[in-house]
Structure formats: C-alpha cells, structure tokens
Short mmCIF file of C-alpha atoms and ligand atoms in Angstrom, two decimals:
data_model
loop_
_atom_site.label_atom_id
_atom_site.label_comp_id
_atom_site.label_asym_id
_atom_site.label_seq_id
_atom_site.Cartn_x
_atom_site.Cartn_y
_atom_site.Cartn_z
CA MET A 4 55.40 143.74 -71.17
CA PRO A 5 58.75 142.33 -70.08
CA GLU A 6 61.43 143.65 -72.40
CA GLY A 7 64.96 142.52 -72.99
CA ASP A 8 66.30 144.42 -70.02
CA SER A 9 63.89 142.92 -67.53
CA LEU A 10 64.69 139.49 -68.93
CA ARG A 11 68.37 140.22 -68.40
CA ARG A 12 67.64 141.29 -64.83
CA ALA A 13 65.75 138.06 -64.26
CA ALA A 14 68.66 136.09 -65.72
CA ARG A 15 71.05 137.94 -63.40
CA ARG A 16 68.92 137.20 -60.32
CA LEU A 17 68.71 133.54 -61.28
CA GLN A 18 72.50 133.24 -61.44
CA VAL A 19 72.48 132.33 -57.73
CA LEU A 20 71.13 128.94 -58.81
CA ALA A 21 73.61 128.29 -61.63
CA GLY A 22 75.82 125.30 -60.93
CA GLU A 23 73.42 123.83 -58.38
CA ARG A 24 71.36 120.68 -58.52
CA VAL A 25 67.81 121.90 -58.26
CA GLU A 26 64.59 120.39 -57.02
CA VAL A 27 61.92 121.13 -59.58
CA GLU A 28 58.22 121.53 -58.92
CA THR A 29 55.37 122.65 -61.15
CA PRO A 30 52.54 123.64 -58.79
CA HIS A 31 50.36 125.14 -61.52
CA PRO A 32 48.28 122.44 -63.25
CA ARG A 33 48.98 123.79 -66.75
CA ALA A 34 52.69 123.57 -66.03
CA ALA A 35 52.36 120.14 -64.39
CA ALA A 36 50.80 118.87 -67.63
CA LYS A 37 54.10 119.53 -69.39
CA HIS A 38 55.92 116.94 -67.22
CA LEU A 39 58.89 119.21 -66.71
CA ALA A 40 59.49 118.22 -63.10
CA GLU A 41 59.91 114.56 -64.07
CA ARG A 42 62.53 115.47 -66.65
CA LEU A 43 64.46 118.09 -64.68
CA ASP A 44 64.20 117.28 -60.98
CA GLY A 45 67.64 116.76 -59.49
CA LEU A 46 69.60 117.88 -62.55
CA ARG A 47 72.30 120.52 -62.36
CA LEU A 48 71.28 123.92 -63.70
CA GLU A 49 74.31 124.89 -65.73
CA THR A 50 73.59 128.37 -67.07
CA VAL A 51 70.86 130.97 -67.25
CA GLU A 52 70.84 133.52 -70.05
CA ALA A 53 68.50 135.96 -71.72
CA VAL A 54 68.41 135.52 -75.49
CA GLY A 55 66.04 137.78 -77.40
CA LYS A 56 62.72 137.55 -75.62
CA HIS A 57 63.51 134.21 -74.06
CA LEU A 58 65.15 133.14 -70.90
CA LEU A 59 67.15 129.98 -71.49
CA LEU A 60 67.90 127.70 -68.55
CA ARG A 61 70.41 125.10 -69.57
CA PHE A 62 70.54 121.85 -67.59
CA GLU A 63 73.10 119.08 -67.59
CA GLY A 64 72.54 116.52 -70.29
CA GLY A 65 71.74 119.14 -72.91
CA LEU A 66 68.20 119.98 -71.85
CA VAL A 67 67.21 123.61 -72.18
CA LEU A 68 64.13 125.10 -70.60
CA ARG A 69 62.87 128.05 -72.61
CA SER A 70 60.68 130.56 -70.87
CA HIS A 71 58.95 133.40 -72.69
CA LEU A 72 57.26 135.79 -70.33
CA ARG A 73 54.69 137.36 -72.70
CA MET A 74 52.61 140.00 -70.91
CA SER A 75 52.29 138.56 -67.49
CA GLY A 76 55.17 136.23 -66.70
CA ARG A 77 57.61 137.07 -63.97
CA TRP A 78 60.61 135.34 -62.44
CA ARG A 79 61.44 135.94 -58.77
CA VAL A 80 64.24 134.67 -56.60
CA ASP A 81 63.26 133.99 -52.99
CA PRO A 82 65.04 132.46 -50.03
CA ARG A 83 64.51 128.71 -50.01
CA GLY A 84 61.28 127.66 -48.38
CA MET A 85 59.70 131.11 -48.28
CA PRO A 86 55.96 130.66 -47.74
CA ARG A 87 53.81 131.78 -50.64
CA SER A 88 50.17 131.76 -51.60
CA GLY A 89 49.01 130.86 -55.05
CA ARG A 90 50.43 128.39 -57.51
CA PRO A 91 53.50 129.41 -59.48
CA TRP A 92 54.26 127.67 -62.75
CA LEU A 93 57.66 126.53 -61.78
CA VAL A 94 59.88 126.37 -58.71
CA LEU A 95 63.60 125.67 -59.05
CA ARG A 96 64.87 125.04 -55.54
CA GLY A 97 68.55 125.23 -54.73
CA ALA A 98 70.34 124.90 -51.41
CA ARG A 99 69.61 128.48 -50.32
CA HIS A 100 67.44 130.12 -52.94
CA GLU A 101 64.56 129.27 -55.15
CA GLY A 102 63.68 130.68 -58.52
CA VAL A 103 59.93 131.01 -58.95
CA LEU A 104 58.12 131.59 -62.23
CA TRP A 105 54.68 133.17 -61.97
CA ASN A 106 52.24 133.18 -64.87
CA GLY A 107 54.69 131.75 -67.35
CA PRO A 108 52.56 131.22 -70.41
CA VAL A 109 55.32 129.82 -72.61
CA LEU A 110 57.49 127.20 -71.08
CA GLU A 111 59.03 124.43 -73.07
CA LEU A 112 61.85 121.97 -72.88
CA VAL A 113 64.10 121.78 -75.90
CA ARG A 114 67.29 120.03 -76.69
CA ASP A 115 70.55 121.89 -76.89
CA LEU A 116 71.55 120.96 -80.41
CA GLY A 117 75.19 121.63 -79.61
CA ALA A 118 75.00 118.87 -77.05
CA ALA A 119 72.96 116.47 -79.18
CA GLY A 120 75.97 114.47 -80.27
CA ARG A 121 76.88 113.82 -76.69
CA LEU A 122 73.43 112.55 -75.78
CA GLY A 123 72.33 108.96 -75.88
CA PRO A 124 69.23 107.91 -77.83
CA ASP A 125 66.05 109.46 -76.43
CA ILE A 126 63.95 107.07 -74.38
CA LEU A 127 60.80 108.82 -75.67
CA ASP A 128 61.57 108.12 -79.33
CA ASP A 129 58.90 105.90 -80.84
CA PRO A 130 60.06 103.21 -81.32
CA PRO A 131 63.00 103.66 -78.95
CA ALA A 132 66.48 102.73 -80.24
CA LEU A 133 66.89 99.96 -77.68
CA GLY A 134 69.85 98.34 -79.42
CA ALA A 135 71.80 101.60 -79.54
CA MET A 136 71.03 102.24 -75.87
CA LEU A 137 72.22 98.77 -74.96
CA GLN A 138 75.40 99.33 -76.93
CA ARG A 139 76.11 102.54 -75.03
CA LEU A 140 75.34 100.93 -71.68
CA ARG A 141 77.82 98.17 -72.54
CA SER A 142 80.49 100.69 -73.59
CA VAL A 143 81.13 101.97 -70.05
CA PRO A 144 82.94 100.15 -67.22
CA GLN A 145 80.66 97.29 -66.27
CA ASP A 146 81.25 97.60 -62.55
CA ARG A 147 79.03 100.65 -62.67
CA GLU A 148 75.67 100.26 -60.92
CA VAL A 149 72.72 99.99 -63.29
CA GLY A 150 70.71 102.59 -61.34
CA ASP A 151 73.53 105.10 -61.77
CA ALA A 152 74.07 104.33 -65.46
CA LEU A 153 70.38 104.85 -66.30
CA LEU A 154 70.67 108.51 -65.26
CA ASP A 155 73.71 109.13 -67.46
CA GLN A 156 72.27 111.18 -70.31
CA ARG A 157 75.15 110.24 -72.60
CA LEU A 158 74.00 106.60 -72.47
CA VAL A 159 70.23 107.03 -72.55
CA ALA A 160 68.70 110.49 -72.77
CA GLY A 161 65.57 111.40 -70.89
CA ILE A 162 65.33 109.10 -67.89
CA GLY A 163 65.07 111.07 -64.65
CA ASN A 164 65.11 109.91 -61.07
CA LEU A 165 61.41 109.06 -60.95
CA TRP A 166 61.33 106.86 -64.06
CA LYS A 167 64.63 105.24 -63.15
CA ALA A 168 63.05 103.99 -59.92
CA GLU A 169 59.77 102.96 -61.51
CA SER A 170 61.26 101.16 -64.51
CA LEU A 171 63.76 99.19 -62.42
CA TRP A 172 60.92 98.12 -60.17
CA GLU A 173 58.79 97.07 -63.16
CA ALA A 174 61.62 94.88 -64.45
CA ARG A 175 62.49 93.58 -60.95
CA VAL A 176 66.08 94.77 -61.25
CA SER A 177 67.88 96.23 -58.23
CA PRO A 178 69.52 99.62 -58.87
CA TRP A 179 72.55 98.36 -56.96
CA ARG A 180 73.49 95.58 -59.35
CA ALA A 181 76.59 96.12 -61.45
CA LEU A 182 75.97 96.34 -65.20
CA ALA A 183 78.14 93.24 -65.61
CA ASP A 184 75.62 91.34 -63.54
CA VAL A 185 72.54 92.49 -65.50
CA GLY A 186 71.87 90.51 -68.66
CA ASP A 187 70.90 92.10 -71.98
CA THR A 188 67.35 90.78 -71.68
CA GLU A 189 66.97 92.39 -68.27
CA LEU A 190 68.46 95.69 -69.43
CA ILE A 191 66.12 95.77 -72.42
CA ALA A 192 63.20 95.03 -70.08
CA VAL A 193 64.17 98.04 -67.92
CA LEU A 194 64.45 100.31 -70.99
CA GLU A 195 61.14 99.06 -72.39
CA ALA A 196 59.45 99.73 -69.06
CA ALA A 197 60.93 103.25 -68.94
CA HIS A 198 59.72 103.93 -72.49
CA ARG A 199 56.23 102.58 -71.85
CA LEU A 200 55.76 104.40 -68.53
CA MET A 201 57.12 107.69 -69.84
CA ARG A 202 55.10 107.60 -73.07
CA GLY A 203 52.04 106.92 -70.94
CA SER A 204 52.86 109.89 -68.78
CA VAL A 205 53.36 112.15 -71.80
CA GLU A 206 49.96 111.06 -73.07
CA GLY A 207 48.39 111.96 -69.76
CA GLU A 208 48.06 108.60 -68.04
CA ARG A 209 48.04 109.01 -64.32
CA GLY A 210 50.11 105.99 -63.36
CA THR A 211 50.43 104.84 -59.76
CA ARG A 212 53.89 105.26 -58.28
CA ARG A 213 55.27 101.89 -57.22
CA VAL A 214 58.44 102.84 -55.36
CA TYR A 215 59.33 106.47 -56.10
CA ARG A 216 59.07 108.49 -52.86
CA ARG A 217 57.47 105.46 -51.14
CA ALA A 218 60.33 104.59 -48.77
CA GLY A 219 59.09 102.97 -45.57
CA ARG A 220 55.85 101.78 -47.19
CA ALA A 221 54.95 98.30 -48.35
CA CYS A 222 55.90 97.22 -51.87
CA ARG A 223 52.74 96.98 -53.95
CA ARG A 224 53.92 93.67 -55.39
CA CYS A 225 55.41 91.72 -52.49
CA GLY A 226 54.77 93.72 -49.31
CA THR A 227 58.43 94.21 -48.38
CA VAL A 228 59.22 97.67 -47.03
CA VAL A 229 60.51 99.96 -49.81
CA ARG A 230 63.92 101.51 -49.17
CA SER A 231 65.68 104.65 -50.35
CA TYR A 232 69.35 105.60 -50.42
CA GLY A 233 71.59 108.04 -52.27
CA GLN A 234 73.20 106.54 -55.36
CA GLY A 235 76.06 107.62 -57.60
CA GLU A 236 78.37 110.61 -57.42
CA ALA A 237 75.45 113.00 -57.10
CA ALA A 238 73.83 110.82 -54.41
CA ARG A 239 70.44 111.10 -56.05
CA THR A 240 67.93 109.06 -54.08
CA ALA A 241 67.30 105.56 -55.37
CA TYR A 242 64.07 103.81 -54.37
CA TRP A 243 63.76 100.05 -54.52
CA CYS A 244 62.08 97.02 -52.99
CA PRO A 245 64.67 94.71 -51.38
CA GLY A 246 62.13 91.88 -51.67
CA CYS A 247 61.56 91.76 -55.42
CA GLN A 248 64.61 93.71 -56.65
CA ARG A 249 67.40 91.67 -55.19
CA GLY A 250 71.13 91.55 -55.57
CA GLY A 251 73.98 93.97 -56.05
CA ARG A 252 75.82 95.85 -53.36
CA GLU A 253 72.74 97.01 -51.52
CA PRO A 254 73.64 99.71 -48.95
CA VAL A 255 73.35 98.84 -45.29
CA SER A 256 70.81 101.13 -43.64
ZN1 ZN B 314 58.59 94.00 -53.73
#
C-alpha cells in the first residue's frame, strides 16, 4: 500500500511538470467518464503536493485534482511520448515529460476553496448565474476577444478549450470578435450553450463535436472548412467556422 513517503516521492517526481501547461488525457474508460480531460486540458499545473494520503495537483483557476492511490495506484514520470501498452487512468503531458497515473481508483476534481473568491460563477451550476457571468464579462476591457475571455476562470469558471469552441459555434459567434462587438443576447446564448452542452456531457451524453479538433474538415452546418489558430496569451487553439461564425479580427492563415 502506498504510504506517505511513496506519495511524497511521487510528488517530487511530478515536480518536473509544475508550472507547465499540460495536455490531459484519460485513456482508461472509468477515468474518461469523469470528464477530467475536458476540464483540465491546456491548463497550467501550478503545484503538486502530498497531503496525508492524497496527492493534490493544483491547476490554474483554482481546480485541484485529488488522487488517492489506495492499494494499487501508482504515478510514474516518463519522457514525453514514451510508448506504453495498457490504458493508464491519466496522462499529464508537458513539453518534455509526462506524468502517468496507473490504476488510480480515487481521482476527483475539487475546488480550491482559497481560490473560490477569485473564481467566476460555475458554468455547471444549475441554473447557471448567467447575469453574474455577464456582469463579469462586461467588467474587463471590452477590446478583449470573446474566445479568450471565455477561458478566463475569474469571469466564468469551468469552460475549457473544448466547450469554448463548441459553445461559440452553437451560438454562431466568432471567437475573434471583441467583447464590445458581442451583444448581451449573443453572450448569454454562448453561455447557455456552454451550460447545456457541459451538463449533457456530465450526464453522459455523447455529443458530436462540431468544430473542436475538426480543422480542415467541413462545417457540419454550412460546409465551410473549419479553421484553427492559437488565441490569447497562452495561444490555446481556437476552432471556428469562418462561414457561420463571422467577424472580428480573424487571423490570416
Ligand atoms: Zn459553418
């Protein structure tokens, strides 16, 4: 059984990923069912620490992934891209290393309560606090691109790169439009779409991806070729259809 010391060793090995934006995958079906990759993919891993029998991985935006290893769980750190057989629970892939969790029976995402005050209203709240979200989105400089603002966890908590792309597509709003240029009705439509799609996902609906990771393929609504391009300071990839999500300072390819 992993004891405190082995947890501390795991935490020490995982330090190579601290401070990096990580790609997150959940190859094991039981882990995939928790929808962790959708929430965490592309976020910066801020700290890793062993607390009691838990390993706490703290991500930007106040999300904390708690891993309890029980009898069988084991964290490894491998060079990025190392071939492996079998399906680990979780892969956190940085620029040069990847942290891999095998057999992690307890894995849950919690909120860092210390950071709660800094977080926007949670998009998964039912019903979502759309008015409060709108207020926060209107409190920042309005030349900011809507696609960038949607990922700012201080404005709206919980929208990751996947649901940003899908909800903007649903509402026919280009990620490149400045907030100033997006009306309240349109912003609410984007937030409602994000809420609906994400609640569906939490409840196990297997929705069809409309634009996310579909660059170069035809838009399912209008047939225009879907594009992708890095957006915001972190250059996280935005996906959009230039045919039915028009306007804004669309990047030249
Ligand atoms: Zn389209």
